[in-house]
Amino acid sequence: MRVLPPLPNDMTSRPQSQRVAALATLPLFWSLKGKRVVVAGGSDAAAWKAELLAACGAEVHVYAPRTELGEIFRDLIARGAAHECGRFVHNGEVWHPGIFQGAAIAIADCDEDVEAEAFFNAARACGVPVNVIDKPAYCQFQFGSIVNRSPVVVAISTDGAAPILAQAIRRRIETLLPPAIKSWASIAQAIRERVNARLQPGAARRSFWERFVDRAFLDTPEEGVETRLMAELERLAAPRPAVARVTIVGAGPGDAELLTLKAVRALQAADIILYDEQISNDILELARREAKRILVSDQRGDGRVMALAKTGKRVVRLQSGNPAPAAATREEASRLGKLGIAVEIIPGVDAEHHAPAVAAAETCPADPAAARGTTRAANL
């Protein structure tokens, strides 16, 4: 019995290729529901932070004399929190070191650096994460620009370098996320446990959620959508023979922005990606994080692809340039087809014309039962 050799990780086969590039800060999504937080100061900037914290369900303790509360802050406290669990507690006194005990977060708006440093040190002494507005030297964390489609929340940060750029990015994302995405996210939240109970991790579960996401960006949820989703779930949960599948993807001239949409989708659906030395890290960054990445030479690629496809994994053969019209690609597709392995070819952008090349390649598997092994040339 032939045993497959261990799969090398791209980190060892090509050290400069990394799954995650360097990050200026770590993005976190932190639940504050029912937590006590501290906000010192009555300015408009402090009011905005207080409103944001209360919208997350926090109990916001505001420390500022009544005379120092701005009109926006007074209106906010009178109106109450957007979240059913959030609320404001106004303490009509200036902050002092005793306010931090039991707090999850501390925010302050301080005019002078001396006060900012004192607030920062007092919060840190109690182990409370602290942010002094507009004073990066006294911040342990930052607030990003937010796109709110809760439970879908998108936050953008430039590490304080260009807030105006973060705001511009937020506006772009606002136009890309339809308002209905909020409802779809709530549906996903409601059915997630049922999906996980019926579908094991792998291709079937991923296929269900991929179809779900496609609908979420096209339609508004209609009445009875959960019933139809459950019917789809049962169809995918029914036993069926595994289909060996390979997608040959052209990466074009090496610019990640020139990948076709179909190529990106293939990378994000792959279990295993075999790639050439010419493939840039920017292109690999677009792949699903969990995908195994294997650097192969042209000479070793064919045998590795065949062996891995037989394991039932979604295998992507990622090649530089446009492999679609190449004779070697057609020969590889023919060999895989004869083994009953379904093949799809996704052309790459032509280096000279920066336009997707048209491919036409068809193979017929020797076994009629493996008719799905027909090669399809995909072009976007």
Phi, psi and omega in degrees: 000130182279130180253129180291140176291157178303145180277120179289147177272146182297338180293329181269326182281334175212092189304328184285349179272119184235149179288326180230124177287169181301140180245136176291321178217162178266117177284130180228148173241112194244123179285129178245011182301121179076003181271151176270128177233158184243132173232121180252126180114152183244020183285170176297321179297319178293324179296319179298317179294320179296319179297319179297316180295318179292327177295340176271003179092013182278156171266106189265114177265114184262126180247105178190136174302149182306322183291342181263356178283123178289167182300320180298318181293319179297317178296322180298313181296322179292324182284325181091178185275153177288327181276140182297335181265349182278151175200162179249137175236110182270121174255112187282051180215162176286158181293157176210163185302342182280355186275350190272345183300124178081003180278146178271328182212149175230130180235141176217151171243105185244133179287318186256147179296328181298315178292321179300316180295320180295317179296316180301312182292322180294318178294316180297324179298333179263006178073027182256125176301137190227147176220122173256119189303129176063021175228082186305330181295341182243037178234128173267345178211167182233160171258134178261173171288137190243136167252117188255106169233043188312132014281001172273121180230126178245130178239137182239132178229144171245020181058032178080358184286322185209077179305325181295328177291318178300320179293322178294320177296319179300317180297321178297315182294323178305320182285338182274333182264109180295148179305330182293347181298332177298314180293318179297321179296322178294322177296315179301320178298322183287327186257357187303314182296321179294321178296315181295329180287329184266331184242125177288155176304136181142203189298317184295314180295318180295322178298319179300311184288330176296317178293323177301313182294321178302319179291323184298331181267359182245324190236162167267135183304127180264168180298136179082012183295326180296322178298317179292324177294323178291327176294319176296321178299314181294325178296317180289333181281343180295138181301138178206151180294142178291141179251121176289134187216138177228137174241122177265117187246128174273126182269359179071206185284000177111354179271119182301330181288346180263002174294143175286159178301322180294324177295317179297317178298321179296319179295323183280348178259353188286146170269323182225134178238119173260123188228156179277164178297334183283349182288128183280158176297328180299324178287317179296332179298337181280351182283162175299134184302325185280351184293137174284132182245130183230121176279125181229154172272163179301327184287330184266349189297316187301306183298321180295318179300313181300314183296317182288323180298325181292344178281354180088003178280156173279110185254131174245127173259105187263114184240145177290157179074210179238098184282350188303311183277356185289142179297324181297323179294317180296321179294317178297316179298321180295316180297316180294319179300320180293339177270003180081020180262123179292134184234135173233135178249125177247109184297155174260166178289136179292131185297326183279318187259350182052043177224146180300131177279151180267133180240147175217107181214128180225138174229153178244121179295150181296327182268115181303331181292343180258038184301336179287000176281359179302134179283134176243134175265121183254136181221129175244000000 
